[in-house]
mmCIF file of C-alpha atoms and ligand atoms in Angstrom:
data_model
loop_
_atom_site.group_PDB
_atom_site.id
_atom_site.type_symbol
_atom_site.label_atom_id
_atom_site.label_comp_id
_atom_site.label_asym_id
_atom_site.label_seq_id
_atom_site.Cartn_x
_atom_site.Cartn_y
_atom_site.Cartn_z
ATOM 1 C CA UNK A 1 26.545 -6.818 4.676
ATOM 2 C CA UNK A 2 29.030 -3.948 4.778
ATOM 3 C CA UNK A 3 27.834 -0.944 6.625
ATOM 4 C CA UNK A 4 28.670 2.837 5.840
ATOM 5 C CA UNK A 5 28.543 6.082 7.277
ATOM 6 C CA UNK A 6 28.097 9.174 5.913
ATOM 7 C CA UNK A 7 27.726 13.002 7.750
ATOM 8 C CA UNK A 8 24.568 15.318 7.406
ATOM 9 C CA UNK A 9 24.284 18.799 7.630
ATOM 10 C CA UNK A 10 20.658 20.028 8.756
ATOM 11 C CA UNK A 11 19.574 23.147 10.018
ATOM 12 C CA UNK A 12 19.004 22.742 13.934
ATOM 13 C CA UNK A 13 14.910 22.890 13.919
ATOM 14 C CA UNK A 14 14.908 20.068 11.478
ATOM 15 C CA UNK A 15 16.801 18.011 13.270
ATOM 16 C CA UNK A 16 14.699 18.999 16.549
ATOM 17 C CA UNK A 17 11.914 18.224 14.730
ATOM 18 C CA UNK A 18 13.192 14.834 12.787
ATOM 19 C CA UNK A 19 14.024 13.564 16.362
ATOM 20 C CA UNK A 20 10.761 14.149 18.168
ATOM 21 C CA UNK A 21 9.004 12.923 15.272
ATOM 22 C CA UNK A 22 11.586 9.734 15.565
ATOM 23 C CA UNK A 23 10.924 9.652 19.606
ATOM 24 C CA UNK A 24 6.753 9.535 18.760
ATOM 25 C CA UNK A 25 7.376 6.886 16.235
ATOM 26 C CA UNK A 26 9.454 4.395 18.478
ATOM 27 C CA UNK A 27 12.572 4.523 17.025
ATOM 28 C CA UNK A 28 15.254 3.300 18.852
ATOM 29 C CA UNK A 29 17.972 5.938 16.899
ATOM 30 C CA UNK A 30 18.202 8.479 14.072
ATOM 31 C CA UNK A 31 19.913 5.908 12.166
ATOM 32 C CA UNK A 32 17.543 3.393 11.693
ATOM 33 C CA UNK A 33 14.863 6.147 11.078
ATOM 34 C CA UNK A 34 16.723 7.354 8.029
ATOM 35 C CA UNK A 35 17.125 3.815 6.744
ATOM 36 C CA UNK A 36 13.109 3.521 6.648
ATOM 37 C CA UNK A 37 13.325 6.612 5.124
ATOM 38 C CA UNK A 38 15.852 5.913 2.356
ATOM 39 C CA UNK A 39 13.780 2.530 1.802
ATOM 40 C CA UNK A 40 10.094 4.039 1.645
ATOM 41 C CA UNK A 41 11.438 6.349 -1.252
ATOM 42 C CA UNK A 42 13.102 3.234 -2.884
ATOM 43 C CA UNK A 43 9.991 1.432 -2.425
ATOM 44 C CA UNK A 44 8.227 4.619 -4.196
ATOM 45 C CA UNK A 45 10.714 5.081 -7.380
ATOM 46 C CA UNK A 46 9.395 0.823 -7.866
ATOM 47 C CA UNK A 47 6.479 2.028 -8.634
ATOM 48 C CA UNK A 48 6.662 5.029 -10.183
ATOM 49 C CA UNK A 49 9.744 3.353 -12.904
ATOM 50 C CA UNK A 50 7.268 0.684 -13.396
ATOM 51 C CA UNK A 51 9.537 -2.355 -14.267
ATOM 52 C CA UNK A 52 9.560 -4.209 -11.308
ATOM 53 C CA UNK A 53 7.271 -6.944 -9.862
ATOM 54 C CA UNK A 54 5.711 -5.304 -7.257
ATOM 55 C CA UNK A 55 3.114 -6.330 -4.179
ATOM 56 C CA UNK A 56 0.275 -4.305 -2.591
ATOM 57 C CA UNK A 57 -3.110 -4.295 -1.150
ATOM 58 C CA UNK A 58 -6.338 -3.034 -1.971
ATOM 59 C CA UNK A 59 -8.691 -2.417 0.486
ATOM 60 C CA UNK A 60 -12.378 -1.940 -0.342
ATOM 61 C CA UNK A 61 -15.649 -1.359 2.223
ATOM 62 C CA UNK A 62 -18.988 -1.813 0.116
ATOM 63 C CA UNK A 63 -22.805 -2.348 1.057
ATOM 64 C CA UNK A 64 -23.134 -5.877 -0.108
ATOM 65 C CA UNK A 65 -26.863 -5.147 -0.536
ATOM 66 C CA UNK A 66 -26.816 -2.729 -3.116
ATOM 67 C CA UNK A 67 -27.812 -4.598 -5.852
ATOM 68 C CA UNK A 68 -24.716 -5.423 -8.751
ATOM 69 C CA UNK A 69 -21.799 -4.344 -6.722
ATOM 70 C CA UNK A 70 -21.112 -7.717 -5.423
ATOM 71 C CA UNK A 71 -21.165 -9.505 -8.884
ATOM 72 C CA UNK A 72 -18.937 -6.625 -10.181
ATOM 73 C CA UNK A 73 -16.427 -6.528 -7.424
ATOM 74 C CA UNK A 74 -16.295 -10.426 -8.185
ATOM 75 C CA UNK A 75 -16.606 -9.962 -12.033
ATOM 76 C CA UNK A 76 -13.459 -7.911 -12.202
ATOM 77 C CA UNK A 77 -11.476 -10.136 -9.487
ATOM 78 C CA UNK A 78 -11.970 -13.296 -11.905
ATOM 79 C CA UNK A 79 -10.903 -10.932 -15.156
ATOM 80 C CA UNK A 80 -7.474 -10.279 -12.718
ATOM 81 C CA UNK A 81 -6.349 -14.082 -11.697
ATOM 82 C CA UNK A 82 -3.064 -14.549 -11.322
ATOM 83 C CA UNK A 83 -2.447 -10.478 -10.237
ATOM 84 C CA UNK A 84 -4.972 -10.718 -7.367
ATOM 85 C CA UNK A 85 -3.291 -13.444 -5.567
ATOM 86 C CA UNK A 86 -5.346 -13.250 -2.061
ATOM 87 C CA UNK A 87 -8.551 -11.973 -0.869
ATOM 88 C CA UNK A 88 -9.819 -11.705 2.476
ATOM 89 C CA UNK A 89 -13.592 -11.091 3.528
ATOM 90 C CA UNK A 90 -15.103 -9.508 6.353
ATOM 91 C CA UNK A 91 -18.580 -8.980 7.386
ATOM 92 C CA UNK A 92 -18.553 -5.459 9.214
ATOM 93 C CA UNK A 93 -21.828 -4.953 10.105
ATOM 94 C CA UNK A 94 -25.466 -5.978 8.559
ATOM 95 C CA UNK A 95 -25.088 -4.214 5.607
ATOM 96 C CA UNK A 96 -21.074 -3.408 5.208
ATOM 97 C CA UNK A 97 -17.968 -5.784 4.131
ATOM 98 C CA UNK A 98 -14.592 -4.694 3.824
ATOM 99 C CA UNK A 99 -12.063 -6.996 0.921
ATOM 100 C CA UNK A 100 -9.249 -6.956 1.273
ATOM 101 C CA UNK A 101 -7.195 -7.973 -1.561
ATOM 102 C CA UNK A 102 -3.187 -9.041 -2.018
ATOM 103 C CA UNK A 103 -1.860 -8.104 -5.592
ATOM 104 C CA UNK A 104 1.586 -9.004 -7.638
ATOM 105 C CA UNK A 105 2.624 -7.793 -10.404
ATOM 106 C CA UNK A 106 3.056 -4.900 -12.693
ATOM 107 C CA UNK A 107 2.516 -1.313 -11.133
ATOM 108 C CA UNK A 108 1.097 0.057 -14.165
ATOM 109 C CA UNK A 109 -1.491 -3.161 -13.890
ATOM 110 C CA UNK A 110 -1.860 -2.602 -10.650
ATOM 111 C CA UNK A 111 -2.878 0.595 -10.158
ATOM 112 C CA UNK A 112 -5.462 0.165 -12.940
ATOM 113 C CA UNK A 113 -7.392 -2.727 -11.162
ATOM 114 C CA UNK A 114 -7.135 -0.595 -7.929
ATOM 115 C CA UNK A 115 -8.717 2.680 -10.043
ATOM 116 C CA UNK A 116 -11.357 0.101 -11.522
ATOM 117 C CA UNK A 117 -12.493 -1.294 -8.319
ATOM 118 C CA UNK A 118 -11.956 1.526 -6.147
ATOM 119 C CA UNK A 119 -14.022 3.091 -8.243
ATOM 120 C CA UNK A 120 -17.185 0.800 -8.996
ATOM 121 C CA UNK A 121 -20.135 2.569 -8.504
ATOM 122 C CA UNK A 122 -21.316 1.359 -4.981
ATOM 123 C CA UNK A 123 -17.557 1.101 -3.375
ATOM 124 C CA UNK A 124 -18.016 3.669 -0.197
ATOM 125 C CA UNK A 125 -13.680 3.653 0.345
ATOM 126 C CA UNK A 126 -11.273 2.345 -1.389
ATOM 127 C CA UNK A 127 -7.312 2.314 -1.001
ATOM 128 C CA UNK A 128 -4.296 0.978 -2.569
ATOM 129 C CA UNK A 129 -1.153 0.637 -0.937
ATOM 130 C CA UNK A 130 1.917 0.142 -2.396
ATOM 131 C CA UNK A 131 4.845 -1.873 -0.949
ATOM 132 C CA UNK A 132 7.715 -4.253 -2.140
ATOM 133 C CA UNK A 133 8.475 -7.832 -3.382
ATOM 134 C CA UNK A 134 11.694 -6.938 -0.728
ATOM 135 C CA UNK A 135 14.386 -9.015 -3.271
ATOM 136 C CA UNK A 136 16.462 -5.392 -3.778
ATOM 137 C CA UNK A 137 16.047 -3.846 -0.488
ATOM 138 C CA UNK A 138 18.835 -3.637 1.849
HETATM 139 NI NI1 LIG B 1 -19.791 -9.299 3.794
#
């Protein structure tokens, strides 16, 4: 792969800023930093253009003791085969679970199952995040 460079102008308290914030995060240099950068945004226009096959997870903690939220949570899984293409359980506590699910697919699709789980009566947090198939990404 061919690399470029490019020059930045930025006013001297961003930069300041960028490279503690860099520093905190690990970063070994300002370059590969801005390539993270460049990609997360990439990442972000794949799902807001929507034509792409994208991945994500959706994470869900629940009281498996209230009454129909189990059933439901499983209800809608089984109406999504094929999108939801993992799930992982895991007994919290007595009472709590968290799911954790892998899904494929459309993000128009995919945010809809998220919004329909997430938001099952019963569902204490919920959260969908969004990430790449990683076959266009530099
Ligand atoms: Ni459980």
């Amino acid at each position: 792969m061919s690399l470029s460079r490019f020059g930045v102008s930025l006013e001297s308290k961003l930069l300041n800023d960028f490279d503690e914030l860099i520093k905190e995060s690990g970063y070994p240099n300002r370059s590969e930093a801005i390539r993270d950068l460049i990609r997360d945004r990439l990442v972000q226009r794949e799902w807001e253009v929507g034509e792409k096959e994208i991945v994500g997870t959706i994470s869900l903690v629940y009281d498996h003791k209230r009454r129909e939220l189990p059933n439901n949570l499983t209800e809608i899984q089984h109406e999504f085969v094929g999108v939801i293409i993992a799930s992982m359980h895991v007994h919290l506590d007595k009472h709590n679970c968290l799911e954790v699910l892998i899904v494929k697919g459309n993000p128009g699709q995919i945010k809809k199952i998220a919004d329909n789980l997430i938001g099952t009566k019963g569902v204490k947090h919920g959260k969908l995040t969004m990430t790449t198939v990683g076959r266009d990404l530099a």
